Amino acid sequence: MLVSATEMLQKAVEGHYAVGQFNINNLEWTKAILATAQECNSPVILGVSEGAGKYMGGYDVVMGIVNGLIKDQNITVPVSVHLDHGSYDHCYKCMEAGFPSVMFDGSKYSIEENIEKTKELVAAAHAKGISIEAEVGSIGGEEDGVVGMGECADPAECKQIADLGVDFLAAGIGNIHGKYPENWKGLQFDVLASVQEKTGTLPLVLHGGTGIPDDMIKKAISLGVAKINVNTECQLVFAEATRKYIEAGKDLEGKGFDPRKLLAPGVEAIKAKVKEKMELFGSVGKA
Ligand code: 13P
């Protein structure tokens, strides 16, 4: 069932668990994540970066794949499709294409400009029943060309953005996209606690889910994080499983070159990783 992400995340805050946003790249990714959500009876958010949307052929293609799978594979758990780190223009493009949720990443603007643009987009999204995430403080590292310095959010600015009516908020707390460096200082829980103090029960979003230790994930959830984004980890396990298949020469045996066989180990690896994360986040059985 295709839904906006608002209700599922409000329920997650109340129930002290988090819903995973797993980024998609193609049919295999989308099918694997939806099948796992259904098997785990868990709500799920499919993240689509601007780069992934372009790669898949456009936002209409993304929605065509997701809507088709929901219908033909009988996916009854709540599913949202969410533009990840969207620019101002792409938020509008996705809303037109039927995305039930978008993120406006205004972290590169001054707080005044971030507020102005977020305010306008909140009104446009809500007029169509679409949920909207905003960002304060930048997520470090790089994802599909979006580069952030990793500044921690200012809790007072979080309150200003929260008051605009956003449905959930990404606050930088030392999190980074991609793998964490050896000398990473960890999540800044004092910042997260101050943000939660200012924003109350607004669902908070933790980006850069790959490689955050389990105990930090649980502590973040206890401080109001209700949505956790995971991208790189699914890419890593897919690549590893595919490499093993080819290195074992399986593509050269019989019809092992058939793409349905060649991509199968990677798909199974994504399913196992998504299930592991849903169990860790506590969203299993919460559909
Ligand atoms: P990772 O690639 O580090 O898992 O981060 C995903 C993310 O935050 C998507 O916005």
Short mmCIF file of N, CA and C in Angstrom, two decimals, residues 100-208:
data_model
loop_
_atom_site.label_atom_id
_atom_site.label_comp_id
_atom_site.label_asym_id
_atom_site.label_seq_id
_atom_site.Cartn_x
_atom_site.Cartn_y
_atom_site.Cartn_z
N PRO A 100 4.88 9.96 -2.89
CA PRO A 100 4.10 10.30 -1.70
C PRO A 100 4.92 11.03 -0.63
N SER A 101 6.24 11.19 -0.88
CA SER A 101 7.09 11.83 0.13
C SER A 101 8.34 12.42 -0.54
N VAL A 102 8.80 13.56 -0.03
CA VAL A 102 10.00 14.18 -0.57
C VAL A 102 10.86 14.74 0.57
N MET A 103 12.16 14.85 0.28
CA MET A 103 13.05 15.55 1.20
C MET A 103 13.60 16.78 0.49
N PHE A 104 13.49 17.92 1.14
CA PHE A 104 14.17 19.10 0.62
C PHE A 104 15.44 19.31 1.44
N ASP A 105 16.57 19.19 0.77
CA ASP A 105 17.85 19.39 1.45
C ASP A 105 18.31 20.82 1.21
N GLY A 106 17.92 21.69 2.12
CA GLY A 106 18.29 23.10 2.01
C GLY A 106 19.51 23.43 2.85
N SER A 107 20.26 22.38 3.23
CA SER A 107 21.37 22.61 4.17
C SER A 107 22.50 23.44 3.56
N LYS A 108 22.53 23.52 2.21
CA LYS A 108 23.61 24.32 1.60
C LYS A 108 23.27 25.82 1.58
N TYR A 109 22.01 26.15 1.88
CA TYR A 109 21.60 27.56 1.88
C TYR A 109 21.80 28.18 3.27
N SER A 110 21.70 29.50 3.34
CA SER A 110 21.68 30.15 4.65
C SER A 110 20.39 29.70 5.33
N ILE A 111 20.34 29.82 6.65
CA ILE A 111 19.14 29.36 7.37
C ILE A 111 17.91 30.14 6.89
N GLU A 112 18.09 31.42 6.54
CA GLU A 112 16.95 32.23 6.08
C GLU A 112 16.40 31.67 4.77
N GLU A 113 17.32 31.35 3.85
CA GLU A 113 16.88 30.82 2.55
C GLU A 113 16.32 29.40 2.69
N ASN A 114 16.94 28.62 3.55
CA ASN A 114 16.45 27.27 3.83
C ASN A 114 15.00 27.37 4.34
N ILE A 115 14.75 28.30 5.26
CA ILE A 115 13.41 28.49 5.83
C ILE A 115 12.41 28.90 4.74
N GLU A 116 12.82 29.87 3.93
CA GLU A 116 11.92 30.40 2.90
C GLU A 116 11.49 29.30 1.90
N LYS A 117 12.48 28.54 1.44
CA LYS A 117 12.19 27.50 0.45
C LYS A 117 11.43 26.33 1.10
N THR A 118 11.83 25.97 2.31
CA THR A 118 11.15 24.86 2.99
C THR A 118 9.67 25.20 3.20
N LYS A 119 9.41 26.44 3.61
CA LYS A 119 8.04 26.89 3.89
C LYS A 119 7.16 26.72 2.65
N GLU A 120 7.71 27.17 1.52
CA GLU A 120 6.95 27.07 0.26
C GLU A 120 6.70 25.61 -0.12
N LEU A 121 7.73 24.78 0.04
CA LEU A 121 7.59 23.37 -0.34
C LEU A 121 6.65 22.61 0.60
N VAL A 122 6.65 22.99 1.88
CA VAL A 122 5.73 22.35 2.83
C VAL A 122 4.29 22.59 2.37
N ALA A 123 3.99 23.83 1.99
CA ALA A 123 2.63 24.16 1.54
C ALA A 123 2.27 23.36 0.28
N ALA A 124 3.21 23.30 -0.67
CA ALA A 124 2.95 22.58 -1.93
C ALA A 124 2.76 21.09 -1.67
N ALA A 125 3.59 20.52 -0.80
CA ALA A 125 3.50 19.08 -0.52
C ALA A 125 2.19 18.78 0.20
N HIS A 126 1.89 19.54 1.23
CA HIS A 126 0.70 19.24 2.03
C HIS A 126 -0.59 19.42 1.24
N ALA A 127 -0.57 20.33 0.27
CA ALA A 127 -1.76 20.51 -0.57
C ALA A 127 -2.08 19.22 -1.33
N LYS A 128 -1.06 18.38 -1.53
CA LYS A 128 -1.26 17.12 -2.25
C LYS A 128 -1.20 15.90 -1.33
N GLY A 129 -1.15 16.11 -0.01
CA GLY A 129 -1.09 14.98 0.93
C GLY A 129 0.27 14.28 0.93
N ILE A 130 1.30 15.01 0.51
CA ILE A 130 2.65 14.45 0.42
C ILE A 130 3.44 14.84 1.67
N SER A 131 4.20 13.89 2.23
CA SER A 131 5.01 14.22 3.41
C SER A 131 6.33 14.84 2.98
N ILE A 132 6.90 15.64 3.87
CA ILE A 132 8.13 16.36 3.52
C ILE A 132 9.12 16.38 4.69
N GLU A 133 10.38 16.05 4.34
CA GLU A 133 11.50 16.07 5.30
C GLU A 133 12.38 17.27 4.97
N ALA A 134 12.90 17.92 6.01
CA ALA A 134 13.85 19.01 5.78
C ALA A 134 15.14 18.67 6.50
N GLU A 135 16.18 19.44 6.20
CA GLU A 135 17.47 19.16 6.82
C GLU A 135 18.10 20.42 7.41
N VAL A 136 18.66 20.24 8.59
CA VAL A 136 19.41 21.32 9.24
C VAL A 136 20.77 20.75 9.65
N GLY A 137 21.84 21.48 9.36
CA GLY A 137 23.19 20.93 9.62
C GLY A 137 23.41 19.91 8.52
N SER A 138 24.61 19.75 8.03
CA SER A 138 24.75 18.86 6.87
C SER A 138 25.27 17.49 7.26
N ILE A 139 24.87 16.48 6.45
CA ILE A 139 25.35 15.12 6.66
C ILE A 139 26.71 15.05 5.96
N GLY A 140 27.71 14.58 6.64
CA GLY A 140 29.05 14.55 6.07
C GLY A 140 29.18 13.56 4.92
N GLY A 141 30.28 13.64 4.19
CA GLY A 141 30.56 12.69 3.11
C GLY A 141 29.83 13.05 1.83
N GLU A 142 29.70 12.07 0.94
CA GLU A 142 29.12 12.32 -0.39
C GLU A 142 28.12 11.22 -0.72
N GLU A 143 26.98 11.61 -1.28
CA GLU A 143 26.03 10.62 -1.79
C GLU A 143 25.50 11.11 -3.11
N ASP A 144 25.80 10.36 -4.17
CA ASP A 144 25.31 10.71 -5.50
C ASP A 144 25.51 12.18 -5.82
N GLY A 145 26.71 12.67 -5.53
CA GLY A 145 27.06 14.05 -5.89
C GLY A 145 26.66 15.09 -4.86
N VAL A 146 25.87 14.69 -3.82
CA VAL A 146 25.52 15.65 -2.77
C VAL A 146 26.61 15.55 -1.69
N VAL A 147 27.36 16.64 -1.54
CA VAL A 147 28.50 16.62 -0.62
C VAL A 147 28.17 17.46 0.61
N GLY A 148 28.49 16.95 1.79
CA GLY A 148 28.22 17.72 3.01
C GLY A 148 29.47 17.76 3.88
N MET A 149 29.61 18.84 4.64
CA MET A 149 30.80 18.98 5.49
C MET A 149 30.61 18.28 6.83
N GLY A 150 29.37 17.94 7.16
CA GLY A 150 29.15 17.23 8.42
C GLY A 150 29.05 18.12 9.64
N GLU A 151 28.50 19.36 9.45
CA GLU A 151 28.32 20.21 10.64
C GLU A 151 27.13 19.71 11.45
N CYS A 152 27.25 19.83 12.77
CA CYS A 152 26.12 19.44 13.61
C CYS A 152 25.05 20.53 13.53
N ALA A 153 23.80 20.10 13.66
CA ALA A 153 22.68 21.04 13.56
C ALA A 153 22.62 21.94 14.78
N ASP A 154 22.12 23.16 14.57
CA ASP A 154 21.86 24.07 15.68
C ASP A 154 20.42 23.80 16.13
N PRO A 155 20.24 23.36 17.38
CA PRO A 155 18.89 23.01 17.84
C PRO A 155 17.87 24.14 17.68
N ALA A 156 18.31 25.39 17.83
CA ALA A 156 17.37 26.52 17.69
C ALA A 156 16.90 26.61 16.23
N GLU A 157 17.81 26.37 15.28
CA GLU A 157 17.42 26.37 13.86
C GLU A 157 16.50 25.19 13.55
N CYS A 158 16.74 24.07 14.22
CA CYS A 158 15.86 22.90 14.02
C CYS A 158 14.43 23.26 14.42
N LYS A 159 14.32 24.00 15.52
CA LYS A 159 12.99 24.41 16.00
C LYS A 159 12.33 25.33 14.96
N GLN A 160 13.11 26.25 14.39
CA GLN A 160 12.56 27.17 13.37
C GLN A 160 12.02 26.39 12.17
N ILE A 161 12.78 25.39 11.73
CA ILE A 161 12.36 24.59 10.56
C ILE A 161 11.19 23.69 10.95
N ALA A 162 11.24 23.12 12.15
CA ALA A 162 10.15 22.23 12.61
C ALA A 162 8.83 23.01 12.64
N ASP A 163 8.90 24.28 13.07
CA ASP A 163 7.69 25.10 13.19
C ASP A 163 7.05 25.43 11.84
N LEU A 164 7.77 25.14 10.75
CA LEU A 164 7.19 25.39 9.42
C LEU A 164 6.20 24.29 9.02
N GLY A 165 6.16 23.23 9.85
CA GLY A 165 5.19 22.16 9.57
C GLY A 165 5.78 20.98 8.82
N VAL A 166 7.13 20.87 8.80
CA VAL A 166 7.71 19.69 8.14
C VAL A 166 7.26 18.45 8.90
N ASP A 167 7.20 17.33 8.20
CA ASP A 167 6.69 16.10 8.82
C ASP A 167 7.77 15.33 9.57
N PHE A 168 9.01 15.49 9.15
CA PHE A 168 10.14 14.87 9.86
C PHE A 168 11.40 15.63 9.48
N LEU A 169 12.39 15.53 10.38
CA LEU A 169 13.54 16.42 10.25
C LEU A 169 14.86 15.67 10.37
N ALA A 170 15.75 15.92 9.39
CA ALA A 170 17.10 15.37 9.45
C ALA A 170 18.00 16.42 10.10
N ALA A 171 18.59 16.05 11.22
CA ALA A 171 19.50 16.97 11.90
C ALA A 171 20.89 16.33 11.89
N GLY A 172 21.87 17.08 11.40
CA GLY A 172 23.24 16.54 11.39
C GLY A 172 23.73 16.38 12.81
N ILE A 173 24.19 15.17 13.16
CA ILE A 173 24.72 14.93 14.52
C ILE A 173 26.04 14.15 14.43
N GLY A 174 26.83 14.52 13.42
CA GLY A 174 28.12 13.84 13.25
C GLY A 174 28.02 12.61 12.37
N ASN A 175 26.87 12.41 11.72
CA ASN A 175 26.69 11.25 10.83
C ASN A 175 27.22 11.56 9.43
N ILE A 176 27.64 10.50 8.75
CA ILE A 176 28.31 10.64 7.45
C ILE A 176 27.75 9.62 6.46
N HIS A 177 27.57 10.02 5.21
CA HIS A 177 27.19 9.05 4.18
C HIS A 177 28.38 8.17 3.83
N GLY A 178 28.12 6.94 3.53
CA GLY A 178 29.20 6.02 3.14
C GLY A 178 29.87 5.42 4.37
N LYS A 179 31.05 4.84 4.18
CA LYS A 179 31.73 4.18 5.30
C LYS A 179 32.28 5.23 6.27
N TYR A 180 32.27 4.91 7.56
CA TYR A 180 32.82 5.84 8.57
C TYR A 180 34.34 5.68 8.64
N PRO A 181 35.06 6.81 8.75
CA PRO A 181 36.52 6.70 8.86
C PRO A 181 36.93 6.12 10.22
N GLU A 182 38.13 5.59 10.29
CA GLU A 182 38.67 4.99 11.52
C GLU A 182 38.56 5.95 12.71
N ASN A 183 38.83 7.24 12.42
CA ASN A 183 38.90 8.22 13.53
C ASN A 183 37.56 8.93 13.78
N TRP A 184 36.46 8.33 13.31
CA TRP A 184 35.13 8.94 13.51
C TRP A 184 34.83 9.06 15.01
N LYS A 185 34.28 10.23 15.39
CA LYS A 185 34.05 10.49 16.82
C LYS A 185 32.74 9.89 17.33
N GLY A 186 31.92 9.36 16.41
CA GLY A 186 30.63 8.80 16.85
C GLY A 186 29.52 9.83 16.76
N LEU A 187 28.29 9.39 16.98
CA LEU A 187 27.15 10.32 16.93
C LEU A 187 27.20 11.25 18.13
N GLN A 188 26.81 12.50 17.91
CA GLN A 188 26.83 13.49 18.99
C GLN A 188 25.46 13.50 19.68
N PHE A 189 25.36 12.64 20.70
CA PHE A 189 24.05 12.47 21.36
C PHE A 189 23.61 13.70 22.15
N ASP A 190 24.58 14.51 22.57
CA ASP A 190 24.18 15.75 23.27
C ASP A 190 23.43 16.67 22.31
N VAL A 191 23.89 16.71 21.05
CA VAL A 191 23.20 17.54 20.04
C VAL A 191 21.82 16.96 19.77
N LEU A 192 21.76 15.64 19.61
CA LEU A 192 20.47 14.98 19.33
C LEU A 192 19.48 15.25 20.47
N ALA A 193 19.96 15.14 21.71
CA ALA A 193 19.07 15.38 22.87
C ALA A 193 18.57 16.82 22.86
N SER A 194 19.43 17.78 22.52
CA SER A 194 18.99 19.19 22.49
C SER A 194 17.99 19.42 21.37
N VAL A 195 18.22 18.74 20.22
CA VAL A 195 17.28 18.88 19.10
C VAL A 195 15.92 18.33 19.53
N GLN A 196 15.93 17.16 20.17
CA GLN A 196 14.66 16.55 20.58
C GLN A 196 13.93 17.43 21.60
N GLU A 197 14.71 18.05 22.48
CA GLU A 197 14.12 18.93 23.49
C GLU A 197 13.37 20.08 22.83
N LYS A 198 13.94 20.58 21.72
CA LYS A 198 13.33 21.72 21.01
C LYS A 198 12.18 21.29 20.09
N THR A 199 12.26 20.07 19.55
CA THR A 199 11.29 19.69 18.50
C THR A 199 10.20 18.74 19.01
N GLY A 200 10.32 18.29 20.27
CA GLY A 200 9.26 17.47 20.87
C GLY A 200 9.10 16.12 20.20
N THR A 201 7.87 15.84 19.74
CA THR A 201 7.59 14.50 19.19
C THR A 201 7.76 14.45 17.67
N LEU A 202 8.34 15.49 17.07
CA LEU A 202 8.57 15.44 15.62
C LEU A 202 9.54 14.29 15.31
N PRO A 203 9.17 13.39 14.36
CA PRO A 203 10.09 12.30 14.04
C PRO A 203 11.42 12.84 13.51
N LEU A 204 12.52 12.34 14.05
CA LEU A 204 13.85 12.77 13.60
C LEU A 204 14.45 11.69 12.69
N VAL A 205 15.30 12.14 11.77
CA VAL A 205 15.84 11.23 10.75
C VAL A 205 17.35 11.11 10.91
N LEU A 206 17.83 9.86 10.89
CA LEU A 206 19.27 9.62 10.96
C LEU A 206 19.75 9.14 9.59
N HIS A 207 20.49 10.01 8.93
CA HIS A 207 21.09 9.62 7.64
C HIS A 207 22.40 8.89 7.90
N GLY A 208 22.97 8.33 6.83
CA GLY A 208 24.27 7.68 6.97
C GLY A 208 24.22 6.45 7.85
#
